[in-house]
Amino acid sequence: MSGSDNRSEMSEDEELPDLGGDATHSSNSTAVSGGGGDQNYVSPSPDQVLENVLENVLCFLTSRRDRNAASLVCKSWYRAEALTRSELFIGNCYSVSPRRVTNRFRLVKAIAIKGKPRFSDFSLLPPDWGAHFGPWLSAMARSYRALEKLYLKRMSVTDEDLAIAAHSFPILKELVMVCCEGFGTSGLASVASECRQIRVLELMDSDIGDDEEDWISCFPDNVTCLESFIFDCVEAPINFEALEQLVARSPSLKKLRLNCYISIGQLYRLMIRAPQLTHLGTGSFSPLEIVAQGEQELNYFSAFAACKSLICLSGFREIIPDYLSAIYPVCGNLTSLNLSYANINAEQLKPVICQCHKLQTFWVLDSVSDEGLQAVSAACKDLRELRVFPVQALEDAEGPVSEVGLLAISEGCRKLQSILYFCQRMTNAAVVAMSKNCPDLVVFRLCIMGRHRPDHITGEPMDEGFGAIVKNCKKLTRLAVSGLLTDRAFSYIGQYGKLLRTLSVAFAGNTDLGLKYLLEGCPKLQKLEIRDSPFGDSALFAGLQHYYNMRFLWMSSCKVTRLGCEEIARQLPGLVVEVITRDREENETSEYVDTLYMYRSLDGPRADAPRFVHIL
């Protein structure tokens, strides 16, 4: 399993009724006697024959949606599908109980579980809200001893959880934790020492405590089977000698991403040990150690030249731009380049990007300015994904990227499928141009920093720009809108956004009619995130017929009242309605709720809600 976000949506297993009974083969049979045959032969019943045939057929179904559809045909198909499903995806850890999952699916070898909603990444959710891995682990440890792959995202995981997991899953081969918290290097030591068959250990964007544990040394001394080792988010020094030895005895290692405590000199030593790498995170990319006077500096250029299979490059966390020339030998082969930690300007970017003709994925800081994006446009004709992050997310600043950079990208990178673009100013004309030049867009996320900002040239709302995106980009499934928007923009989205599955709204909207357009016009909408917008109770009620078909609705700092939330809970008893209070004193005096989080669940409200969460 990978840690990327391009998974298909949550399995609809959550909507299936619990039919009861064990998910085992039917024992019904009919005895048949024949003149010359075996008198003890027992002919299987038609139902058992059907289930046996189904099991052999369903093994070839890999799509979750296809399997979900098959399981809804009848009870026999439901049982057969459960018996043959080896991979599970739980898009919300509170949407179904661990017991229900383990009772139905008995032969699971891979499981992915997501916890907190995405807006928790922006400090919009108190840190101790929940999403604890412990209850899931308790059920899985008893039922899934043969588990091979575990993927966790936005979950609260403790050191004890990791120790139990390492002991309970003896053949665990892949462990991926993305945006998780609650554990430290002690937990990692348990995984390293006990998971002897681990091939993939990926720790990404997680908050990991420093327990002063030498966890790298806990990997077995014999040859390991590591294929992917990512620990760039571990904010703690590591035992470099142990890491170097681990890399040297891992001949299958293809992916390695280092943390900021690895200097460029140490990177050189690791690259010499592992020229077979295809994905590399460079660590700091600066010489943390001082080169003695008269001592010749290492030939970093030659180290990169020796890595002829390198196609993905990231890191550069404390970069000294003068060292960027070292990566020139691999630029022509790169398909992915992540410079989102490298605070470089356009002149420093140009010599690198002009050689990256095969690049398909590029992440960068806005410090490269519009000029840098114009260089990307000229060189990267095969670009499919672009993310431009702000060095400083300020609302009142005059940012270095604008509609000029967006327009350049749309004109030069016409194969673009996904874009995330942070800026302080934008125009409708540039967004309209992108909709026409890049009709294959699947993801369009434009984040205009600053509240209710219009087209900075005409002063008009950004309605026509976003309207063009949903009208011309017919494959669009994910959209984030911002800037000054009226109900017209939301009417466009409702009219044309028929494939939209995820929609994020920030500091935008005019009246409740806008949200009504969205809920009534986007039949496939699964995830709706709204913050700092004027939508109130009447807008909330407009979705009564739709919420059961959605994975969740998040509304923070809107104009929804507690009475409105209570009415939703009364009319939709199968929906969990959480009212979250961040500031108790302010909430007691405010007419509106702080945060509303609604999601469907087969097993009702959770039992671990903290005091600031009120489940209606």
PDB file of N, CA and C in Angstrom, residues 3-75:
ATOM      1  N   GLY A   3       1.193   5.597   0.501  1.00  0.00           N
ATOM      2  CA  GLY A   3       0.638   6.633   1.336  1.00  0.00           C
ATOM      3  C   GLY A   3       0.010   7.762   0.556  1.00  0.00           C
ATOM      4  N   SER A   4      -0.179   7.570  -0.689  1.00  0.00           N
ATOM      5  CA  SER A   4      -0.719   8.645  -1.459  1.00  0.00           C
ATOM      6  C   SER A   4      -2.193   8.814  -1.187  1.00  0.00           C
ATOM      7  N   ASP A   5      -2.781  10.043  -1.618  1.00  0.00           N
ATOM      8  CA  ASP A   5      -4.184  10.330  -1.412  1.00  0.00           C
ATOM      9  C   ASP A   5      -5.029   9.978  -2.623  1.00  0.00           C
ATOM     10  N   ASN A   6      -4.560   9.352  -3.629  1.00  0.00           N
ATOM     11  CA  ASN A   6      -5.326   9.113  -4.830  1.00  0.00           C
ATOM     12  C   ASN A   6      -6.056   7.786  -4.785  1.00  0.00           C
ATOM     13  N   ARG A   7      -6.442   7.348  -3.536  1.00  0.00           N
ATOM     14  CA  ARG A   7      -7.206   6.123  -3.397  1.00  0.00           C
ATOM     15  C   ARG A   7      -8.640   6.396  -3.834  1.00  0.00           C
ATOM     16  N   SER A   8      -9.305   5.378  -4.277  1.00  0.00           N
ATOM     17  CA  SER A   8     -10.720   5.535  -4.516  1.00  0.00           C
ATOM     18  C   SER A   8     -11.412   5.659  -3.173  1.00  0.00           C
ATOM     19  N   GLU A   9     -12.664   6.061  -3.184  1.00  0.00           N
ATOM     20  CA  GLU A   9     -13.338   6.408  -1.945  1.00  0.00           C
ATOM     21  C   GLU A   9     -13.620   5.188  -1.088  1.00  0.00           C
ATOM     22  N   MET A  10     -14.172   5.474   0.074  1.00  0.00           N
ATOM     23  CA  MET A  10     -14.377   4.459   1.097  1.00  0.00           C
ATOM     24  C   MET A  10     -15.269   3.340   0.600  1.00  0.00           C
ATOM     25  N   SER A  11     -14.923   2.135   0.984  1.00  0.00           N
ATOM     26  CA  SER A  11     -15.715   0.972   0.635  1.00  0.00           C
ATOM     27  C   SER A  11     -17.137   1.135   1.152  1.00  0.00           C
ATOM     28  N   GLU A  12     -18.112   0.781   0.319  1.00  0.00           N
ATOM     29  CA  GLU A  12     -19.503   0.918   0.718  1.00  0.00           C
ATOM     30  C   GLU A  12     -19.932  -0.213   1.632  1.00  0.00           C
ATOM     31  N   ASP A  13     -18.987  -1.021   2.094  1.00  0.00           N
ATOM     32  CA  ASP A  13     -19.332  -2.075   3.036  1.00  0.00           C
ATOM     33  C   ASP A  13     -20.064  -1.519   4.234  1.00  0.00           C
ATOM     34  N   GLU A  14     -19.781  -0.262   4.569  1.00  0.00           N
ATOM     35  CA  GLU A  14     -20.403   0.335   5.739  1.00  0.00           C
ATOM     36  C   GLU A  14     -21.912   0.396   5.596  1.00  0.00           C
ATOM     37  N   GLU A  15     -22.414   0.406   4.363  1.00  0.00           N
ATOM     38  CA  GLU A  15     -23.835   0.543   4.155  1.00  0.00           C
ATOM     39  C   GLU A  15     -24.540  -0.807   4.171  1.00  0.00           C
ATOM     40  N   LEU A  16     -23.784  -1.892   4.184  1.00  0.00           N
ATOM     41  CA  LEU A  16     -24.397  -3.196   4.118  1.00  0.00           C
ATOM     42  C   LEU A  16     -24.986  -3.593   5.456  1.00  0.00           C
ATOM     43  N   PRO A  17     -26.144  -4.254   5.446  1.00  0.00           N
ATOM     44  CA  PRO A  17     -26.709  -4.715   6.700  1.00  0.00           C
ATOM     45  C   PRO A  17     -25.928  -5.888   7.244  1.00  0.00           C
ATOM     46  N   ASP A  18     -25.949  -6.042   8.566  1.00  0.00           N
ATOM     47  CA  ASP A  18     -25.318  -7.189   9.187  1.00  0.00           C
ATOM     48  C   ASP A  18     -26.288  -8.359   9.085  1.00  0.00           C
ATOM     49  N   LEU A  19     -25.979  -9.291   8.193  1.00  0.00           N
ATOM     50  CA  LEU A  19     -26.905 -10.381   7.947  1.00  0.00           C
ATOM     51  C   LEU A  19     -26.835 -11.458   9.008  1.00  0.00           C
ATOM     52  N   GLY A  20     -25.801 -11.375   9.882  1.00  0.00           N
ATOM     53  CA  GLY A  20     -25.690 -12.348  10.963  1.00  0.00           C
ATOM     54  C   GLY A  20     -25.106 -13.649  10.481  1.00  0.00           C
ATOM     55  N   GLY A  21     -24.763 -14.528  11.423  1.00  0.00           N
ATOM     56  CA  GLY A  21     -24.226 -15.828  11.062  1.00  0.00           C
ATOM     57  C   GLY A  21     -22.769 -15.757  10.747  1.00  0.00           C
ATOM     58  N   ASP A  22     -22.114 -16.904  10.782  1.00  0.00           N
ATOM     59  CA  ASP A  22     -20.697 -16.978  10.458  1.00  0.00           C
ATOM     60  C   ASP A  22     -20.514 -16.966   8.964  1.00  0.00           C
ATOM     61  N   ALA A  23     -19.462 -16.320   8.500  1.00  0.00           N
ATOM     62  CA  ALA A  23     -19.163 -16.282   7.070  1.00  0.00           C
ATOM     63  C   ALA A  23     -18.387 -17.533   6.702  1.00  0.00           C
ATOM     64  N   THR A  24     -19.065 -18.656   6.716  1.00  0.00           N
ATOM     65  CA  THR A  24     -18.427 -19.927   6.388  1.00  0.00           C
ATOM     66  C   THR A  24     -19.213 -20.618   5.306  1.00  0.00           C
ATOM     67  N   HIS A  25     -18.623 -21.657   4.738  1.00  0.00           N
ATOM     68  CA  HIS A  25     -19.306 -22.405   3.696  1.00  0.00           C
ATOM     69  C   HIS A  25     -20.569 -23.060   4.235  1.00  0.00           C
ATOM     70  N   SER A  26     -21.578 -23.153   3.404  1.00  0.00           N
ATOM     71  CA  SER A  26     -22.799 -23.846   3.791  1.00  0.00           C
ATOM     72  C   SER A  26     -22.535 -25.328   3.949  1.00  0.00           C
ATOM     73  N   SER A  27     -23.144 -25.929   4.953  1.00  0.00           N
ATOM     74  CA  SER A  27     -22.953 -27.354   5.181  1.00  0.00           C
ATOM     75  C   SER A  27     -24.119 -28.178   4.674  1.00  0.00           C
ATOM     76  N   ASN A  28     -25.096 -27.475   4.039  1.00  0.00           N
ATOM     77  CA  ASN A  28     -26.252 -28.207   3.540  1.00  0.00           C
ATOM     78  C   ASN A  28     -25.842 -29.103   2.384  1.00  0.00           C
ATOM     79  N   SER A  29     -26.327 -30.340   2.348  1.00  0.00           N
ATOM     80  CA  SER A  29     -26.003 -31.243   1.253  1.00  0.00           C
ATOM     81  C   SER A  29     -27.113 -32.274   1.110  1.00  0.00           C
ATOM     82  N   THR A  30     -27.117 -32.938  -0.037  1.00  0.00           N
ATOM     83  CA  THR A  30     -28.125 -33.958  -0.324  1.00  0.00           C
ATOM     84  C   THR A  30     -27.432 -35.253  -0.675  1.00  0.00           C
ATOM     85  N   ALA A  31     -27.865 -36.395  -0.043  1.00  0.00           N
ATOM     86  CA  ALA A  31     -27.264 -37.704  -0.320  1.00  0.00           C
ATOM     87  C   ALA A  31     -27.872 -38.299  -1.573  1.00  0.00           C
ATOM     88  N   VAL A  32     -27.008 -38.855  -2.437  1.00  0.00           N
ATOM     89  CA  VAL A  32     -27.470 -39.469  -3.679  1.00  0.00           C
ATOM     90  C   VAL A  32     -26.841 -40.838  -3.789  1.00  0.00           C
ATOM     91  N   SER A  33     -27.625 -41.886  -4.094  1.00  0.00           N
ATOM     92  CA  SER A  33     -27.081 -43.233  -4.292  1.00  0.00           C
ATOM     93  C   SER A  33     -27.299 -43.640  -5.732  1.00  0.00           C
ATOM     94  N   GLY A  34     -26.315 -44.319  -6.323  1.00  0.00           N
ATOM     95  CA  GLY A  34     -26.418 -44.733  -7.703  1.00  0.00           C
ATOM     96  C   GLY A  34     -25.975 -46.163  -7.856  1.00  0.00           C
ATOM     97  N   GLY A  35     -26.336 -46.759  -8.987  1.00  0.00           N
ATOM     98  CA  GLY A  35     -26.053 -48.172  -9.165  1.00  0.00           C
ATOM     99  C   GLY A  35     -24.578 -48.484  -9.125  1.00  0.00           C
ATOM    100  N   GLY A  36     -23.737 -47.742  -9.893  1.00  0.00           N
ATOM    101  CA  GLY A  36     -22.329 -48.112  -9.965  1.00  0.00           C
ATOM    102  C   GLY A  36     -21.430 -47.145  -9.255  1.00  0.00           C
ATOM    103  N   GLY A  37     -22.000 -46.119  -8.593  1.00  0.00           N
ATOM    104  CA  GLY A  37     -21.163 -45.100  -7.981  1.00  0.00           C
ATOM    105  C   GLY A  37     -20.875 -45.387  -6.537  1.00  0.00           C
ATOM    106  N   ASP A  38     -20.154 -44.476  -5.957  1.00  0.00           N
ATOM    107  CA  ASP A  38     -19.819 -44.562  -4.542  1.00  0.00           C
ATOM    108  C   ASP A  38     -21.089 -44.347  -3.732  1.00  0.00           C
ATOM    109  N   GLN A  39     -21.459 -45.354  -2.921  1.00  0.00           N
ATOM    110  CA  GLN A  39     -22.682 -45.268  -2.138  1.00  0.00           C
ATOM    111  C   GLN A  39     -22.605 -44.145  -1.108  1.00  0.00           C
ATOM    112  N   ASN A  40     -21.380 -43.715  -0.731  1.00  0.00           N
ATOM    113  CA  ASN A  40     -21.222 -42.683   0.289  1.00  0.00           C
ATOM    114  C   ASN A  40     -21.069 -41.279  -0.306  1.00  0.00           C
ATOM    115  N   TYR A  41     -21.147 -41.189  -1.629  1.00  0.00           N
ATOM    116  CA  TYR A  41     -20.979 -39.876  -2.269  1.00  0.00           C
ATOM    117  C   TYR A  41     -22.106 -38.940  -1.860  1.00  0.00           C
ATOM    118  N   VAL A  42     -21.754 -37.730  -1.475  1.00  0.00           N
ATOM    119  CA  VAL A  42     -22.732 -36.721  -1.082  1.00  0.00           C
ATOM    120  C   VAL A  42     -22.659 -35.568  -2.070  1.00  0.00           C
ATOM    121  N   SER A  43     -23.731 -35.320  -2.748  1.00  0.00           N
ATOM    122  CA  SER A  43     -23.758 -34.238  -3.740  1.00  0.00           C
ATOM    123  C   SER A  43     -23.927 -32.905  -3.043  1.00  0.00           C
ATOM    124  N   PRO A  44     -23.102 -31.932  -3.373  1.00  0.00           N
ATOM    125  CA  PRO A  44     -23.259 -30.609  -2.763  1.00  0.00           C
ATOM    126  C   PRO A  44     -24.572 -29.972  -3.177  1.00  0.00           C
ATOM    127  N   SER A  45     -25.106 -29.153  -2.305  1.00  0.00           N
ATOM    128  CA  SER A  45     -26.345 -28.453  -2.620  1.00  0.00           C
ATOM    129  C   SER A  45     -26.085 -27.393  -3.686  1.00  0.00           C
ATOM    130  N   PRO A  46     -27.139 -26.997  -4.407  1.00  0.00           N
ATOM    131  CA  PRO A  46     -26.957 -25.939  -5.416  1.00  0.00           C
ATOM    132  C   PRO A  46     -26.365 -24.660  -4.835  1.00  0.00           C
ATOM    133  N   ASP A  47     -26.780 -24.310  -3.598  1.00  0.00           N
ATOM    134  CA  ASP A  47     -26.240 -23.100  -2.982  1.00  0.00           C
ATOM    135  C   ASP A  47     -24.740 -23.205  -2.754  1.00  0.00           C
ATOM    136  N   GLN A  48     -24.296 -24.402  -2.333  1.00  0.00           N
ATOM    137  CA  GLN A  48     -22.868 -24.565  -2.076  1.00  0.00           C
ATOM    138  C   GLN A  48     -22.073 -24.534  -3.366  1.00  0.00           C
ATOM    139  N   VAL A  49     -22.624 -25.148  -4.422  1.00  0.00           N
ATOM    140  CA  VAL A  49     -21.960 -25.101  -5.734  1.00  0.00           C
ATOM    141  C   VAL A  49     -21.819 -23.657  -6.192  1.00  0.00           C
ATOM    142  N   LEU A  50     -22.913 -22.898  -6.021  1.00  0.00           N
ATOM    143  CA  LEU A  50     -22.877 -21.490  -6.429  1.00  0.00           C
ATOM    144  C   LEU A  50     -21.813 -20.726  -5.664  1.00  0.00           C
ATOM    145  N   GLU A  51     -21.746 -20.948  -4.350  1.00  0.00           N
ATOM    146  CA  GLU A  51     -20.763 -20.233  -3.549  1.00  0.00           C
ATOM    147  C   GLU A  51     -19.341 -20.614  -3.936  1.00  0.00           C
ATOM    148  N   ASN A  52     -19.117 -21.896  -4.230  1.00  0.00           N
ATOM    149  CA  ASN A  52     -17.779 -22.326  -4.654  1.00  0.00           C
ATOM    150  C   ASN A  52     -17.373 -21.667  -5.960  1.00  0.00           C
ATOM    151  N   VAL A  53     -18.333 -21.603  -6.887  1.00  0.00           N
ATOM    152  CA  VAL A  53     -18.050 -20.960  -8.178  1.00  0.00           C
ATOM    153  C   VAL A  53     -17.800 -19.467  -7.973  1.00  0.00           C
ATOM    154  N   LEU A  54     -18.644 -18.851  -7.145  1.00  0.00           N
ATOM    155  CA  LEU A  54     -18.493 -17.421  -6.899  1.00  0.00           C
ATOM    156  C   LEU A  54     -17.137 -17.084  -6.304  1.00  0.00           C
ATOM    157  N   GLU A  55     -16.691 -17.896  -5.356  1.00  0.00           N
ATOM    158  CA  GLU A  55     -15.410 -17.632  -4.714  1.00  0.00           C
ATOM    159  C   GLU A  55     -14.279 -17.635  -5.723  1.00  0.00           C
ATOM    160  N   ASN A  56     -14.353 -18.566  -6.679  1.00  0.00           N
ATOM    161  CA  ASN A  56     -13.309 -18.627  -7.706  1.00  0.00           C
ATOM    162  C   ASN A  56     -13.388 -17.447  -8.663  1.00  0.00           C
ATOM    163  N   VAL A  57     -14.603 -16.956  -8.910  1.00  0.00           N
ATOM    164  CA  VAL A  57     -14.773 -15.811  -9.812  1.00  0.00           C
ATOM    165  C   VAL A  57     -14.374 -14.515  -9.116  1.00  0.00           C
ATOM    166  N   LEU A  58     -14.819 -14.349  -7.862  1.00  0.00           N
ATOM    167  CA  LEU A  58     -14.568 -13.101  -7.139  1.00  0.00           C
ATOM    168  C   LEU A  58     -13.095 -12.855  -6.874  1.00  0.00           C
ATOM    169  N   CYS A  59     -12.307 -13.917  -6.879  1.00  0.00           N
ATOM    170  CA  CYS A  59     -10.864 -13.739  -6.689  1.00  0.00           C
ATOM    171  C   CYS A  59     -10.255 -12.838  -7.750  1.00  0.00           C
ATOM    172  N   PHE A  60     -10.930 -12.719  -8.901  1.00  0.00           N
ATOM    173  CA  PHE A  60     -10.394 -11.912  -9.990  1.00  0.00           C
ATOM    174  C   PHE A  60     -10.902 -10.469  -9.936  1.00  0.00           C
ATOM    175  N   LEU A  61     -11.800 -10.179  -8.999  1.00  0.00           N
ATOM    176  CA  LEU A  61     -12.285  -8.807  -8.852  1.00  0.00           C
ATOM    177  C   LEU A  61     -11.357  -8.050  -7.907  1.00  0.00           C
ATOM    178  N   THR A  62     -10.700  -7.028  -8.403  1.00  0.00           N
ATOM    179  CA  THR A  62      -9.763  -6.256  -7.577  1.00  0.00           C
ATOM    180  C   THR A  62     -10.323  -4.898  -7.175  1.00  0.00           C
ATOM    181  N   SER A  63     -11.272  -4.375  -7.922  1.00  0.00           N
ATOM    182  CA  SER A  63     -11.852  -3.072  -7.603  1.00  0.00           C
ATOM    183  C   SER A  63     -12.792  -3.186  -6.409  1.00  0.00           C
ATOM    184  N   ARG A  64     -12.633  -2.281  -5.440  1.00  0.00           N
ATOM    185  CA  ARG A  64     -13.523  -2.298  -4.286  1.00  0.00           C
ATOM    186  C   ARG A  64     -14.964  -2.046  -4.695  1.00  0.00           C
ATOM    187  N   ARG A  65     -15.175  -1.152  -5.630  1.00  0.00           N
ATOM    188  CA  ARG A  65     -16.544  -0.836  -6.040  1.00  0.00           C
ATOM    189  C   ARG A  65     -17.199  -2.027  -6.710  1.00  0.00           C
ATOM    190  N   ASP A  66     -16.443  -2.772  -7.521  1.00  0.00           N
ATOM    191  CA  ASP A  66     -16.991  -3.978  -8.144  1.00  0.00           C
ATOM    192  C   ASP A  66     -17.357  -5.014  -7.084  1.00  0.00           C
ATOM    193  N   ARG A  67     -16.499  -5.154  -6.097  1.00  0.00           N
ATOM    194  CA  ARG A  67     -16.776  -6.121  -5.031  1.00  0.00           C
ATOM    195  C   ARG A  67     -17.988  -5.688  -4.197  1.00  0.00           C
ATOM    196  N   ASN A  68     -18.071  -4.403  -3.936  1.00  0.00           N
ATOM    197  CA  ASN A  68     -19.222  -3.902  -3.184  1.00  0.00           C
ATOM    198  C   ASN A  68     -20.516  -4.195  -3.915  1.00  0.00           C
ATOM    199  N   ALA A  69     -20.505  -3.954  -5.230  1.00  0.00           N
ATOM    200  CA  ALA A  69     -21.702  -4.216  -6.036  1.00  0.00           C
ATOM    201  C   ALA A  69     -22.048  -5.702  -6.010  1.00  0.00           C
ATOM    202  N   ALA A  70     -21.033  -6.572  -6.101  1.00  0.00           N
ATOM    203  CA  ALA A  70     -21.277  -8.008  -6.085  1.00  0.00           C
ATOM    204  C   ALA A  70     -21.880  -8.450  -4.750  1.00  0.00           C
ATOM    205  N   SER A  71     -21.410  -7.852  -3.666  1.00  0.00           N
ATOM    206  CA  SER A  71     -21.880  -8.272  -2.346  1.00  0.00           C
ATOM    207  C   SER A  71     -23.323  -7.884  -2.087  1.00  0.00           C
ATOM    208  N   LEU A  72     -23.875  -6.981  -2.891  1.00  0.00           N
ATOM    209  CA  LEU A  72     -25.253  -6.529  -2.693  1.00  0.00           C
ATOM    210  C   LEU A  72     -26.280  -7.358  -3.461  1.00  0.00           C
ATOM    211  N   VAL A  73     -25.814  -8.314  -4.270  1.00  0.00           N
ATOM    212  CA  VAL A  73     -26.737  -9.083  -5.112  1.00  0.00           C
ATOM    213  C   VAL A  73     -27.685  -9.932  -4.266  1.00  0.00           C
ATOM    214  N   CYS A  74     -27.133 -10.730  -3.374  1.00  0.00           N
ATOM    215  CA  CYS A  74     -27.941 -11.590  -2.516  1.00  0.00           C
ATOM    216  C   CYS A  74     -27.072 -12.092  -1.372  1.00  0.00           C
ATOM    217  N   LYS A  75     -27.673 -12.886  -0.469  1.00  0.00           N
ATOM    218  CA  LYS A  75     -26.936 -13.362   0.698  1.00  0.00           C
ATOM    219  C   LYS A  75     -25.766 -14.249   0.302  1.00  0.00           C
TER     220      LYS A  75
END
